[in-house]
CSV table of C-alpha atoms in Angstrom, one decimal:
chain,number,residue,atom,x,y,z
D,275,UNK,CA,13.2,11.5,-11.2
D,276,UNK,CA,9.7,11.4,-9.8
D,277,UNK,CA,10.5,10.5,-6.6
D,278,UNK,CA,8.9,12.6,-3.8
D,279,UNK,CA,5.8,14.3,-5.6
D,280,UNK,CA,2.8,12.4,-4.8
D,281,UNK,CA,2.4,9.6,-7.4
D,282,UNK,CA,3.4,7.0,-5.5
D,283,UNK,CA,0.2,7.9,-2.5
D,284,UNK,CA,-2.2,8.5,-4.9
D,285,UNK,CA,-1.7,5.3,-6.5
D,286,UNK,CA,-1.9,3.2,-3.3
D,287,UNK,CA,-4.6,5.7,-2.6
D,288,UNK,CA,-6.7,4.9,-5.3
D,289,UNK,CA,-5.5,0.7,-5.4
D,290,UNK,CA,-7.3,0.8,-1.4
D,291,UNK,CA,-10.0,2.6,-2.8
D,292,UNK,CA,-10.7,-0.3,-5.7
D,293,UNK,CA,-10.4,-2.5,-3.2
D,294,UNK,CA,-12.6,-1.4,-0.4
D,295,UNK,CA,-15.5,-0.9,-3.5
D,296,UNK,CA,-14.7,-5.0,-4.6
D,297,UNK,CA,-15.3,-5.4,-0.9
D,298,UNK,CA,-11.7,-6.7,0.0
D,299,UNK,CA,-10.9,-7.0,3.4
D,300,UNK,CA,-7.0,-6.4,2.8
D,301,UNK,CA,-4.6,-5.8,0.1
D,302,UNK,CA,-1.6,-7.8,0.1
D,303,UNK,CA,1.9,-6.7,-1.5
D,304,UNK,CA,5.5,-7.9,-2.0
D,305,UNK,CA,7.5,-4.1,-0.7
D,306,UNK,CA,10.9,-3.9,-2.9
D,307,UNK,CA,13.0,-2.3,-0.1
D,308,UNK,CA,12.8,1.7,-2.0
D,309,UNK,CA,9.5,1.1,-1.1
D,310,UNK,CA,8.8,-0.2,2.4
D,311,UNK,CA,9.4,3.2,4.3
D,312,UNK,CA,5.8,4.5,1.5
D,313,UNK,CA,3.5,1.1,2.5
D,314,UNK,CA,4.4,1.8,6.1
D,315,UNK,CA,3.8,5.6,6.0
D,316,UNK,CA,0.1,4.9,4.3
D,317,UNK,CA,-0.1,1.9,7.7
D,318,UNK,CA,1.0,-1.2,5.9
D,319,UNK,CA,2.3,-3.2,8.2
D,320,UNK,CA,4.8,-6.3,7.9
D,321,UNK,CA,3.3,-9.8,7.3
D,322,UNK,CA,6.3,-12.3,6.5
D,323,UNK,CA,7.3,-12.1,3.4
D,324,UNK,CA,4.4,-9.7,2.5
D,325,UNK,CA,3.0,-6.7,3.7
D,326,UNK,CA,-0.9,-6.0,5.1
D,327,UNK,CA,-3.4,-2.9,4.7
D,328,UNK,CA,-6.3,-4.2,6.7
D,329,UNK,CA,-9.5,-3.0,4.8
D,330,UNK,CA,-11.7,-3.4,8.0
């Protein structure tokens, strides 16, 4: 089991970094119940059925 090892956080950080480099304004994801805690801790906000992280 690789949970709580920081792998998800690092992958998410890299996705956000790439999105910024491509000039995206936000990252939208569909989160599983298990993933909501990770995304919320990273700064994502609920936006309807999705979670959103603003890059601006």
